[in-house]
Amino acid sequence: MASPEPRKRRGPIAARLLALDAWIDSSLYEIGFKARQFWESATIFSRRFRVNGWRRGIIEVLSEGFTLGAGGIVVMLALAIPAFQDTAGDWRAQGDFAVTFLDRYGNEIGQRGIIQRDSVPVDEMPDHVIKAVLATEDRRFFDHYGIDVLGLSRAIFENVRANSVVQGGSSITQQLAKNLFLTNERTLERKIKEAFLSLWLEANLSKKEILQLYLDRAYMGGGTFGIEAAADFYFGKSVKDLNLAEAAMLAGLFKAPTKYAPHINLPAARARANVVLSNLVDSGFMTEGQVLQARLHPADVVDRGEQKSPDYYLDWAFDEVKKIAKPGQHSLVAHTTFDANIQKAAEESVEFHLRQFGKEYNVTEGAVVVIETNGAVRAIVGGRDYGASQFNRATKALRQTGSSFKPYVYATAMEHGFTPNSIISGGPISWGSWSPHNYSGGSAGNVTLIMAMAKSINTVPVRLAKDHLGIGPIKAMAEAMGVESPLEAHKTMVLGTSGMTVMDQATGYSVFADNGFVGFRHGISQLVTRTGEVVYDFAKDAPPPHRVLSEQALKSMNTMLAAVPVMGTARRAQLPNIVVAGKTGTTQSYRDAWFVGFTGNYTAAVWMGNDDFTPTKNMTGGSLPAMVWQRLMVYAHQNIDLKPIPGIDKPFVDEEIAAKAEEAQKKSDAQAVADAAAERPPVLSSRTTQTLRDMTNLFQSAPVLNTPQPPETLSAL
């Protein structure tokens, strides 16, 4: 038997690989074994804590609470992240402009810039000034960390007990966060951001710095920002020299500066100051004896007259100055296009109708922009009360426009060869999964475009966009007409689902009043230095206007828009003997209501709704907004030379316009009857029809019965 061959010896590399493989196998086995041991031990351990009965219910509730709490924290962080992005900028800076504003007649109407930069360190302010502010606004300011939980709970309890808002729960830090980074819109998202930003401010600033910023940035009425500027405006002195009565009056302004502004309503300001003095005593900061002298001798103010500061207009005009001023130009005088009389009429109309009908329609806010035909912005109402909310709803709020967007669709159609008498089906339509309905819910049949505009039929502009125009040209037309708000190129845009500002709406519609041109709108007519050097002149330096609507399209559009107040949805906007053109708009759930209209002299856009986006009570654009517009325009057209609307020969309402409107109404009604007859199915047989005809003939040929008259009737004869 042959001896076996000797086995070949493995090399060192192979040996190492085998060793590595063995180590991996053994390690994996050990890890698996240890993991099974751990899981078994954990299972045995957890079984010792298994509970039953009512204890299990508590554990389950706590478990679900922790889960929901973790989810809520994630959601809140997601909402707060956009707010924190604002803190990355130079939020301490207030700008280096100092601008004095004059109205169209050369009268000073306010200042912006330098009036905000005057500052006195907190350490140099009198002790009673600081105490008056803290006692009224945030008594526990030095004890909480941005959010006063105890103060908030107390405020909620008092408000529930009084069944109204009698106390505010926001701390000074929260109010500062809102002033620096946020708006006054009453939404849950804004409150969450405010809470996170308050904590951020507390983490990054000392209490003294927070208080300093609050006193320097708060609006104090009369167009002033900051307590130092307010002290100079109301009392003609520095905050360092204020006595207790004056300090109490200023501390009372933080809550509602326009309501308690002493140059407007001195009795209300003194009553509010007395409340502040009581707060000083209740908080323990002072005794009744220390405040008695201030109660007996309330503060007197410098006579500034009763002219209200047009703060919403000034804020917008200040932004316009920043856009057009050249580098190195800081101290300027701005000649604006502001008209105090029209501004007052606009404010009065909004306030009058909200007071009269606000509860009925469940509406709390309104905004207005008035532009003269030459493009001059004459008035801006950004809300009811600038002291309560400096958020400008006329220039910054993006609200859905509803049917008031339709003129941009029809203008595009006019440029594509359609006319007011073009007939389009107003019947049901579906665009993918979207099936819009008319306001009345029914089908309109075949209608002319002028009737579709007047009656605000939804399906017609949708059919125009879907079958003839496309979304792109409509979006381009709106932007060409001066709309700066971001428009979503979505099919629902044709019914006004994109948000737009009131200023944009007034600008877009002013193209119809400005003979088809865009580029006239302006609020600053001239900028000059303190030495009188002209550094900007709108007439010379602004880009020249350009045409966006052809003459034929303009005439067609104005003919259609002039029919809306005559036979359409805006009858309440009619002016006595003056031709009016415009369009109403109402959004889903009645959240927003619009009327944007114009004459040959002015264009005005009116929006009404609620800051928290809650629905109104069936308020349409043809109701309250049209009424606000009408009351304002009646005043604006007094004692002026009336101009005709381009494409309409006369500025006055005459029989010709009324006849054309009536004729169009009759044609539309006749067409609707014809369409209905064509679609009506037969329901009677020929035999039944003949029987009914025979019965009719019998009734017609029957003799008249002689009814005997009563005796009293005969005697009377």
XYZ file of C-alpha atoms in Angstrom:
717
model
C 0.000 0.000 0.000
C 1.376 3.312 -1.076
C 1.911 5.900 1.621
C -0.346 9.036 1.358
C 1.041 12.176 -0.064
C 2.148 14.676 2.606
C -0.451 17.543 3.140
C 0.641 20.878 1.806
C 1.228 23.408 4.526
C -1.013 26.558 4.508
C 0.582 29.953 4.120
C 0.450 32.723 6.777
C -2.262 34.735 4.896
C -4.633 31.804 4.729
C -4.109 31.136 8.410
C -4.934 34.701 9.299
C -8.095 34.647 7.203
C -9.218 31.478 8.890
C -8.568 33.041 12.257
C -10.549 36.148 11.273
C -13.439 34.022 10.079
C -13.448 32.090 13.316
C -13.412 35.322 15.330
C -16.340 36.769 13.362
C -18.368 33.588 13.794
C -17.705 33.395 17.491
C -18.394 37.123 17.970
C -21.721 36.950 16.159
C -22.691 33.949 18.214
C -21.745 35.736 21.437
C -23.691 38.894 20.437
C -26.779 36.871 19.583
C -26.494 34.883 22.790
C -26.078 38.037 24.915
C -28.981 39.743 23.136
C -31.271 36.791 23.844
C -30.139 36.796 27.438
C -30.819 40.536 27.747
C -34.252 40.254 26.157
C -35.190 37.387 28.420
C -33.997 39.290 31.478
C -35.839 42.453 30.388
C -39.009 40.461 29.799
C -38.813 38.848 33.211
C -38.063 42.216 34.815
C -40.943 44.000 33.049
C -43.410 41.294 34.075
C -42.776 42.224 37.689
C -44.245 45.718 36.957
C -47.307 44.562 35.036
C -50.355 46.216 36.590
C -54.040 45.533 36.268
C -57.268 47.321 37.039
C -57.389 51.050 37.593
C -53.578 51.297 37.775
C -53.335 49.973 34.217
C -55.748 52.703 33.079
C -53.520 55.390 34.576
C -50.450 53.916 32.891
C -52.223 53.816 29.526
C -53.350 57.446 29.840
C -49.847 58.579 30.776
C -48.355 56.594 27.902
C -50.726 58.132 25.362
C -50.112 61.555 26.882
C -46.366 61.233 26.445
C -46.859 60.075 22.855
C -49.182 62.963 21.968
C -46.943 65.389 23.825
C -43.908 64.292 21.831
C -45.866 64.647 18.603
C -47.088 68.083 19.658
C -43.550 69.228 20.417
C -42.437 68.122 16.954
C -45.321 70.046 15.339
C -44.634 73.160 17.399
C -40.957 73.052 16.494
C -41.869 72.746 12.824
C -44.056 75.839 13.142
C -41.389 77.764 15.046
C -38.492 77.097 12.660
C -39.623 79.782 10.133
C -39.833 82.309 12.967
C -36.283 81.603 14.085
C -35.058 82.401 10.582
C -35.954 86.052 11.236
C -33.542 86.157 14.160
C -30.619 85.549 11.812
C -30.852 89.067 10.378
C -29.956 92.398 11.957
C -33.214 92.670 13.846
C -31.828 95.308 16.218
C -31.324 97.808 13.393
C -34.106 100.322 12.792
C -32.735 101.819 9.583
C -30.803 105.008 9.151
C -33.525 107.049 7.426
C -35.119 110.133 8.901
C -38.085 111.161 6.758
C -40.664 113.901 7.244
C -43.822 113.372 5.185
C -46.007 116.053 3.638
C -49.440 115.572 2.098
C -50.382 116.612 -1.434
C -50.914 120.198 -0.234
C -47.594 120.504 1.619
C -48.888 119.960 5.174
C -46.797 117.799 7.496
C -48.542 114.516 8.266
C -45.888 112.596 10.188
C -42.365 111.268 10.467
C -40.644 107.942 10.248
C -37.105 106.891 11.081
C -35.510 109.417 13.403
C -38.494 109.456 15.721
C -37.793 105.791 16.440
C -34.079 106.152 17.157
C -34.314 108.470 20.150
C -33.454 106.325 23.152
C -32.799 106.871 26.840
C -31.127 104.039 28.783
C -33.384 102.307 31.276
C -30.964 103.162 34.094
C -31.472 106.880 33.406
C -35.284 106.739 33.464
C -37.080 107.692 36.686
C -38.008 104.797 38.917
C -41.726 105.655 38.786
C -41.706 105.378 34.962
C -40.400 101.800 35.072
C -42.752 100.837 37.884
C -45.780 102.291 36.068
C -44.976 100.230 32.956
C -44.319 97.007 34.848
C -47.364 97.360 37.106
C -49.617 97.666 34.068
C -47.969 95.450 31.457
C -46.064 92.701 33.296
C -45.774 92.711 37.096
C -43.757 89.477 37.204
C -41.378 90.526 34.409
C -38.235 89.811 36.469
C -39.600 86.488 37.769
C -40.623 84.580 34.635
C -38.667 83.282 31.664
C -40.493 84.918 28.766
C -43.938 83.399 29.387
C -45.761 84.268 32.593
C -47.744 81.089 33.272
C -49.306 82.451 36.470
C -50.253 85.730 34.821
C -51.689 83.911 31.825
C -53.772 81.640 34.034
C -55.060 84.618 36.018
C -55.999 86.457 32.820
C -57.860 83.426 31.446
C -59.777 83.047 34.712
C -60.760 86.723 34.791
C -61.802 86.714 31.127
C -63.951 83.622 31.590
C -65.555 85.071 34.687
C -66.304 88.361 32.899
C -67.341 86.566 29.685
C -65.150 89.003 27.738
C -61.519 89.998 27.311
C -60.752 92.158 30.352
C -57.112 91.151 30.929
C -54.236 90.282 28.651
C -51.874 87.445 29.435
C -48.946 88.370 27.197
C -45.694 89.215 28.929
C -43.465 92.120 27.893
C -41.137 89.604 26.246
C -44.010 88.184 24.199
C -45.104 91.654 23.131
C -41.536 92.493 22.118
C -41.285 89.267 20.089
C -44.460 90.231 18.256
C -43.249 93.782 17.608
C -39.838 92.647 16.344
C -40.637 89.575 14.284
C -44.356 88.898 13.854
C -47.669 90.413 12.796
C -50.911 90.910 14.725
C -52.837 88.190 12.911
C -54.773 86.137 15.450
C -53.765 82.631 14.489
C -52.535 79.634 16.476
C -49.387 79.519 14.342
C -48.505 83.095 15.290
C -49.020 82.430 19.013
C -46.733 79.364 18.863
C -44.039 81.379 17.101
C -44.453 84.142 19.655
C -43.919 81.710 22.530
C -40.749 80.237 21.021
C -39.342 83.648 20.138
C -40.023 84.840 23.678
C -37.916 82.004 25.036
C -35.239 82.808 22.454
C -35.157 86.476 23.518
C -34.860 85.504 27.175
C -31.977 83.164 26.334
C -30.089 85.746 24.282
C -30.825 89.046 26.047
C -30.792 90.253 29.609
C -33.966 91.491 31.258
C -32.688 95.048 31.038
C -32.068 94.709 27.292
C -35.544 93.267 26.728
C -37.160 96.102 28.662
C -35.034 98.672 26.809
C -36.081 97.334 23.398
C -39.720 97.206 24.457
C -39.735 100.819 25.613
C -37.926 101.962 22.459
C -39.985 100.018 19.883
C -43.583 100.124 21.140
C -46.082 102.265 19.258
C -47.292 105.093 21.496
C -49.869 106.868 19.327
C -49.572 110.119 17.426
C -47.168 108.507 14.970
C -44.521 108.032 17.665
C -42.536 104.893 18.495
C -40.792 104.585 21.840
C -41.407 106.186 25.210
C -38.836 108.960 24.694
C -40.485 110.131 21.467
C -43.904 109.911 23.130
C -42.770 112.007 26.102
C -41.555 114.706 23.728
C -44.704 114.566 21.585
C -47.269 114.662 24.401
C -45.471 116.664 27.097
C -42.644 118.469 25.326
C -40.000 116.981 27.613
C -37.650 114.037 27.940
C -38.721 110.850 29.665
C -36.086 111.696 32.303
C -38.198 114.660 33.420
C -41.636 113.000 33.634
C -43.544 113.222 36.884
C -45.721 110.352 38.162
C -48.953 111.610 36.545
C -47.264 111.890 33.146
C -45.568 108.508 33.534
C -48.928 106.900 34.347
C -50.486 108.443 31.247
C -47.712 107.105 29.021
C -47.828 103.657 30.653
C -51.509 103.531 29.860
C -50.822 103.924 26.153
C -49.185 100.530 25.665
C -52.541 98.730 25.715
C -54.396 100.884 23.162
C -52.377 103.906 22.020
C -54.928 105.260 19.562
C -57.830 104.842 21.979
C -56.050 106.558 24.871
C -53.914 109.058 22.936
C -54.211 112.223 25.086
C -54.052 114.642 22.145
C -57.157 112.930 20.724
C -59.117 111.993 23.866
C -57.711 113.583 27.015
C -60.519 112.409 29.358
C -60.015 108.788 28.283
C -56.257 109.158 28.695
C -56.676 110.519 32.222
C -59.085 107.739 33.153
C -56.598 105.184 31.866
C -53.785 106.887 33.821
C -55.890 106.518 36.975
C -56.117 102.773 36.280
C -52.315 102.672 36.036
C -52.023 104.419 39.417
C -54.348 101.802 40.909
C -52.163 99.086 39.380
C -49.137 100.597 41.106
C -50.912 100.290 44.453
C -52.335 96.792 43.775
C -48.934 95.453 42.739
C -47.286 96.826 45.875
C -44.906 99.056 43.949
C -46.315 102.203 45.614
C -48.696 103.163 48.358
C -51.949 105.015 47.970
C -50.354 108.039 49.625
C -47.575 108.116 47.043
C -50.002 108.187 44.098
C -52.553 110.543 45.662
C -50.909 113.705 44.304
C -50.928 112.260 40.779
C -54.630 111.430 41.102
C -55.486 114.958 42.247
C -53.376 116.638 39.558
C -53.586 114.628 36.309
C -51.192 115.366 33.475
C -51.717 118.072 30.873
C -50.475 117.606 27.304
C -49.115 119.801 24.562
C -51.869 120.873 22.181
C -51.219 118.972 18.953
C -54.703 119.354 17.504
C -57.034 116.462 16.770
C -55.605 115.507 13.380
C -55.013 111.755 13.385
C -51.736 110.478 12.039
C -52.261 108.367 8.883
C -49.959 105.667 10.202
C -50.826 102.900 7.749
C -50.164 105.274 4.865
C -46.923 106.489 6.456
C -45.631 102.949 6.950
C -46.228 102.158 3.279
C -44.781 105.489 2.126
C -41.684 104.934 4.292
C -41.086 101.620 2.534
C -41.487 103.390 -0.807
C -38.880 105.982 0.220
C -36.403 103.223 1.072
C -36.855 101.773 -2.417
C -36.227 104.978 -4.330
C -33.741 106.853 -2.122
C -30.152 106.762 -3.286
C -27.204 105.677 -1.084
C -26.102 108.368 1.316
C -29.509 110.087 1.386
C -30.851 109.658 4.907
C -32.481 112.867 6.124
C -35.273 113.640 3.657
C -38.599 115.370 3.163
C -41.117 113.333 1.174
C -43.919 115.011 -0.741
C -46.658 112.382 -0.895
C -49.916 112.026 -2.806
C -51.849 111.649 0.456
C -55.271 113.326 0.706
C -56.385 113.772 4.324
C -60.043 114.285 3.416
C -60.322 111.094 1.382
C -58.389 109.222 4.076
C -60.835 110.425 6.710
C -63.787 109.447 4.515
C -62.336 105.972 3.944
C -61.696 105.409 7.671
C -65.144 106.716 8.551
C -66.866 104.471 6.013
C -65.081 101.339 7.263
C -65.736 102.128 10.913
C -69.365 103.166 10.294
C -70.277 99.931 8.545
C -68.386 97.709 10.972
C -70.159 99.356 13.890
C -73.538 99.109 12.178
C -73.295 95.643 10.664
C -70.175 94.002 12.137
C -72.055 91.729 14.548
C -74.727 90.928 11.995
C -72.144 89.707 9.492
C -69.573 88.512 12.081
C -66.849 90.678 10.550
C -64.244 92.648 12.496
C -61.737 94.105 10.018
C -61.529 96.009 6.762
C -58.959 97.536 4.449
C -59.166 100.140 1.680
C -56.867 101.634 -0.951
C -57.906 104.649 -3.034
C -55.995 105.594 -6.197
C -56.769 108.602 -8.380
C -56.891 108.063 -12.131
C -53.462 109.681 -12.491
C -51.994 106.895 -10.321
C -51.664 108.902 -7.107
C -52.415 106.833 -3.996
C -54.710 109.102 -1.992
C -55.629 106.952 1.017
C -54.794 103.654 2.714
C -56.818 102.046 5.505
C -54.850 99.083 6.806
C -57.256 98.197 9.622
C -59.639 99.641 12.164
C -57.100 100.603 14.834
C -53.384 101.123 14.217
C -52.747 101.193 17.954
C -54.218 97.731 18.395
C -52.483 96.301 15.328
C -49.770 97.862 13.182
C -50.130 95.053 10.624
C -51.093 96.714 7.344
C -53.893 94.620 5.864
C -53.984 96.817 2.772
C -50.389 96.251 1.684
C -49.196 93.063 3.414
C -52.135 90.714 3.975
C -52.604 88.097 1.250
C -56.304 87.206 1.087
C -58.146 85.140 -1.489
C -59.934 87.354 -4.011
C -62.835 85.174 -5.107
C -64.734 86.448 -8.126
C -62.946 89.804 -8.025
C -60.127 87.980 -9.866
C -62.375 87.274 -12.867
C -61.664 90.585 -14.664
C -58.092 89.389 -15.229
C -59.505 86.260 -16.899
C -61.929 88.252 -19.038
C -59.235 90.791 -19.946
C -57.122 87.918 -21.267
C -60.145 86.679 -23.220
C -60.723 90.116 -24.738
C -57.110 90.141 -25.933
C -57.705 86.729 -27.534
C -60.581 87.913 -29.725
C -63.626 87.520 -27.488
C -66.208 90.297 -27.118
C -68.810 91.115 -24.455
C -71.457 89.528 -26.681
C -69.538 86.274 -27.206
C -71.666 83.346 -26.058
C -70.164 80.714 -23.760
C -71.855 77.819 -22.026
C -72.395 78.366 -18.329
C -73.341 74.750 -17.790
C -71.566 72.249 -15.534
C -67.885 71.697 -16.191
C -65.182 69.444 -14.798
C -61.475 70.099 -15.041
C -59.823 66.921 -13.949
C -61.159 66.179 -10.478
C -62.301 69.793 -9.999
C -65.983 70.556 -10.669
C -66.727 74.185 -9.768
C -70.299 75.303 -9.196
C -72.105 78.598 -9.578
C -73.045 80.600 -6.490
C -76.742 79.756 -6.926
C -75.882 76.095 -7.489
C -77.770 75.860 -10.791
C -76.751 75.770 -14.432
C -76.622 79.036 -16.404
C -76.974 77.651 -19.949
C -75.487 79.637 -22.818
C -74.786 83.225 -21.776
C -72.980 86.258 -23.133
C -69.734 87.215 -21.432
C -71.197 90.520 -20.280
C -73.998 88.667 -18.515
C -71.569 86.111 -17.099
C -69.529 88.961 -15.632
C -72.550 90.798 -14.253
C -74.068 87.690 -12.669
C -70.645 86.375 -11.571
C -71.172 82.946 -13.133
C -68.266 80.726 -12.095
C -68.359 78.115 -14.817
C -67.828 80.608 -17.659
C -64.304 81.845 -16.718
C -63.352 78.254 -15.893
C -64.457 77.148 -19.371
C -62.584 80.088 -20.928
C -59.398 79.100 -19.132
C -59.756 75.382 -19.786
C -60.834 75.405 -23.445
C -59.506 78.673 -24.860
C -56.879 80.528 -22.803
C -54.861 78.369 -20.442
C -53.582 79.368 -16.992
C -50.243 80.823 -18.137
C -51.634 83.770 -20.147
C -54.072 84.657 -17.344
C -51.297 84.716 -14.757
C -49.126 86.775 -17.124
C -51.972 89.262 -17.674
C -52.514 89.784 -13.930
C -48.800 90.349 -13.361
C -48.588 92.707 -16.342
C -51.432 94.748 -14.820
C -49.341 95.416 -11.711
C -50.139 92.501 -9.395
C -47.021 91.843 -7.305
C -48.466 89.163 -5.019
C -47.248 85.638 -5.839
C -49.912 83.917 -7.951
C -50.190 80.146 -8.037
C -50.442 78.868 -11.616
C -53.213 76.455 -10.709
C -56.526 75.953 -12.463
C -58.445 77.156 -9.400
C -56.704 80.521 -9.737
C -59.388 81.670 -12.198
C -61.880 81.780 -9.312
C -59.567 83.747 -7.039
C -57.916 81.154 -4.822
C -54.531 82.919 -4.906
C -53.883 85.462 -2.193
C -53.544 89.118 -3.181
C -53.187 92.402 -1.327
C -55.710 95.199 -1.431
C -53.019 97.420 -2.951
C -52.500 94.926 -5.772
C -56.225 94.797 -6.472
C -56.482 98.572 -6.619
C -53.409 98.707 -8.873
C -54.736 96.055 -11.252
C -58.175 97.627 -11.613
C -56.653 101.084 -12.054
C -55.449 99.863 -15.475
C -59.105 99.889 -16.589
C -59.462 103.465 -15.342
C -56.052 104.570 -16.698
C -56.894 103.845 -20.333
C -55.156 100.467 -20.366
C -51.785 101.669 -19.049
C -49.835 100.410 -16.029
C -47.068 102.232 -14.160
C -48.923 105.290 -12.895
C -49.312 104.175 -9.255
C -47.181 106.131 -6.828
C -47.250 107.527 -3.308
C -44.110 109.692 -3.389
C -44.266 112.574 -5.830
C -40.982 114.161 -4.766
C -38.058 113.620 -2.380
C -35.972 116.566 -1.238
C -33.144 117.015 1.234
C -33.382 119.292 4.267
C -31.618 121.959 2.218
C -34.238 121.784 -0.543
C -32.308 119.762 -3.140
C -34.633 117.565 -5.193
C -33.250 114.022 -5.260
C -36.294 112.294 -6.774
C -39.197 113.474 -8.887
C -41.811 110.963 -9.984
C -42.641 112.917 -13.130
C -39.014 112.774 -14.289
C -37.396 109.775 -12.622
C -40.109 107.088 -12.626
C -40.157 104.609 -15.515
C -42.719 105.616 -18.151
C -46.067 103.811 -18.038
C -46.776 101.265 -20.752
C -49.922 99.844 -22.301
C -51.037 96.360 -21.281
C -54.572 96.387 -22.705
C -55.440 97.255 -26.282
C -58.050 99.941 -26.849
C -60.622 97.420 -28.034
C -60.029 95.097 -25.082
C -60.192 98.058 -22.691
C -63.510 99.250 -24.130
C -64.962 95.760 -23.936
C -63.818 95.270 -20.344
C -65.157 98.599 -19.131
C -68.492 97.936 -20.833
C -68.717 94.629 -19.002
C -67.560 95.984 -15.636
C -69.993 98.916 -15.876
C -72.839 96.403 -16.171
C -72.051 94.793 -12.800
C -73.469 97.637 -10.626
C -76.428 98.122 -12.999
C -77.751 94.588 -13.366
C -75.328 92.396 -11.493
C -73.973 91.690 -8.026
C -72.845 95.228 -7.107
C -76.086 97.214 -7.135
C -75.265 98.660 -3.705
C -72.164 100.314 -5.160
C -74.120 102.582 -7.518
C -73.406 106.305 -7.187
C -76.049 108.975 -7.812
C -75.978 109.733 -11.556
C -72.333 108.610 -11.940
C -71.224 105.625 -14.012
C -69.539 103.000 -11.827
C -67.623 99.914 -12.943
C -66.224 97.134 -10.804
C -66.513 93.585 -9.543
C -67.493 91.841 -6.352
C -65.703 88.880 -4.829
C -66.621 86.330 -2.165
C -64.415 83.420 -1.104
C -65.238 79.969 0.203
C -67.059 79.826 3.531
C -67.498 83.609 3.256
C -64.050 84.249 4.750
C -63.244 87.218 2.494
C -65.478 89.727 0.743
C -64.309 92.267 -1.850
C -65.522 95.073 -3.998
C -63.053 96.702 -6.342
C -64.505 99.474 -8.465
C -63.685 102.640 -10.321
C -65.092 105.733 -11.940
C -63.402 108.101 -14.352
C -61.817 109.799 -11.310
C -60.902 107.169 -8.700
C -60.226 103.463 -8.243
C -60.823 101.939 -4.822
C -60.437 98.393 -3.492
C -62.291 97.290 -0.349
C -61.680 94.050 1.563
C -63.535 92.887 4.663
C -63.051 89.800 6.816
C -61.429 88.555 10.023
C -57.761 88.348 10.976
C -58.130 84.774 12.206
C -59.738 83.652 8.923
C -62.989 82.711 10.641
C -66.004 82.784 8.286
C -68.406 85.676 8.244
C -72.168 85.245 8.321
C -72.913 85.010 4.599
C -71.262 88.338 3.796
C -70.744 88.774 0.057
C -68.788 91.376 -1.848
C -72.036 92.944 -2.970
C -73.099 93.661 0.605
C -70.821 95.364 3.139
C -67.756 95.987 0.890
C -69.932 97.547 -1.816
C -71.632 99.710 0.811
C -68.261 100.854 2.216
C -67.089 101.672 -1.311
C -70.269 103.587 -2.120
C -70.221 105.760 1.023
C -66.548 106.600 0.487
C -66.958 107.413 -3.207
C -70.001 109.629 -2.679
C -67.760 111.884 -0.598
C -64.751 111.640 -2.920
C -66.811 112.789 -5.937
C -68.234 115.898 -4.311
C -67.321 119.192 -6.007
C -64.970 117.685 -8.613
C -65.004 117.592 -12.401
C -66.350 114.199 -13.368
C -64.361 112.272 -15.951
C -65.724 109.486 -18.166
C -64.528 105.909 -17.834
C -62.355 105.057 -20.871
C -64.545 103.427 -23.500
C -67.707 104.926 -22.007
C -68.443 108.332 -23.475
C -70.251 109.923 -20.553
C -69.473 109.978 -16.837
C -73.170 110.252 -16.006
C -75.672 107.418 -15.959
C -78.070 107.919 -18.886
C -80.855 106.106 -20.634
C -78.510 104.663 -23.238
C -76.457 102.703 -20.714
C -79.569 101.535 -18.877
C -81.162 100.487 -22.168
C -78.081 98.504 -23.190
C -78.048 96.748 -19.836
C -81.752 95.961 -20.066
C -81.353 94.708 -23.626
C -78.497 92.435 -22.611
C -80.619 91.120 -19.726
C -83.523 90.356 -22.069
C -81.261 88.588 -24.574
C -79.774 86.489 -21.809
C -83.196 85.583 -20.416
C -84.497 84.715 -23.888
C -81.481 82.562 -24.587
C -81.926 80.773 -21.270
C -85.595 80.090 -22.086
C -84.640 78.794 -25.526
C -81.982 76.532 -24.060
C -84.427 75.220 -21.486
C -87.071 74.593 -24.178
C -84.580 72.734 -26.323
C -83.666 70.482 -23.440
C -87.253 70.017 -22.123
C -88.486 66.463 -22.749
C -92.100 65.815 -23.845
C -94.327 64.813 -20.926
C -97.879 64.853 -22.423
C -99.297 62.473 -25.018
C -101.081 63.846 -28.101
C -104.471 62.566 -26.788
C -104.025 64.365 -23.477
C -102.964 67.544 -25.238
C -106.101 67.455 -27.470
C -108.349 66.911 -24.467
C -106.888 69.948 -22.706
C -107.382 72.090 -25.802
C -111.039 71.000 -26.070
C -111.613 71.895 -22.427
C -110.044 75.327 -23.016
C -112.371 75.976 -25.964
C -115.413 74.950 -23.906
C -114.479 77.358 -21.104
C -113.914 80.210 -23.556
C -117.276 79.671 -25.354
C -119.349 79.255 -22.182
C -121.886 82.095 -21.463
C -121.228 84.559 -18.640
C -123.338 83.927 -15.548
C -125.396 86.888 -14.252
C -124.852 86.895 -10.513
C -127.664 88.670 -8.598
C -126.396 91.641 -6.636
C -127.062 92.025 -2.896
C -129.738 94.543 -1.819
C -127.256 96.887 -0.158
C -125.343 97.144 -3.413
C -128.510 98.009 -5.366
C -129.492 100.674 -2.870
C -126.052 102.198 -3.113
C -126.393 102.470 -6.841
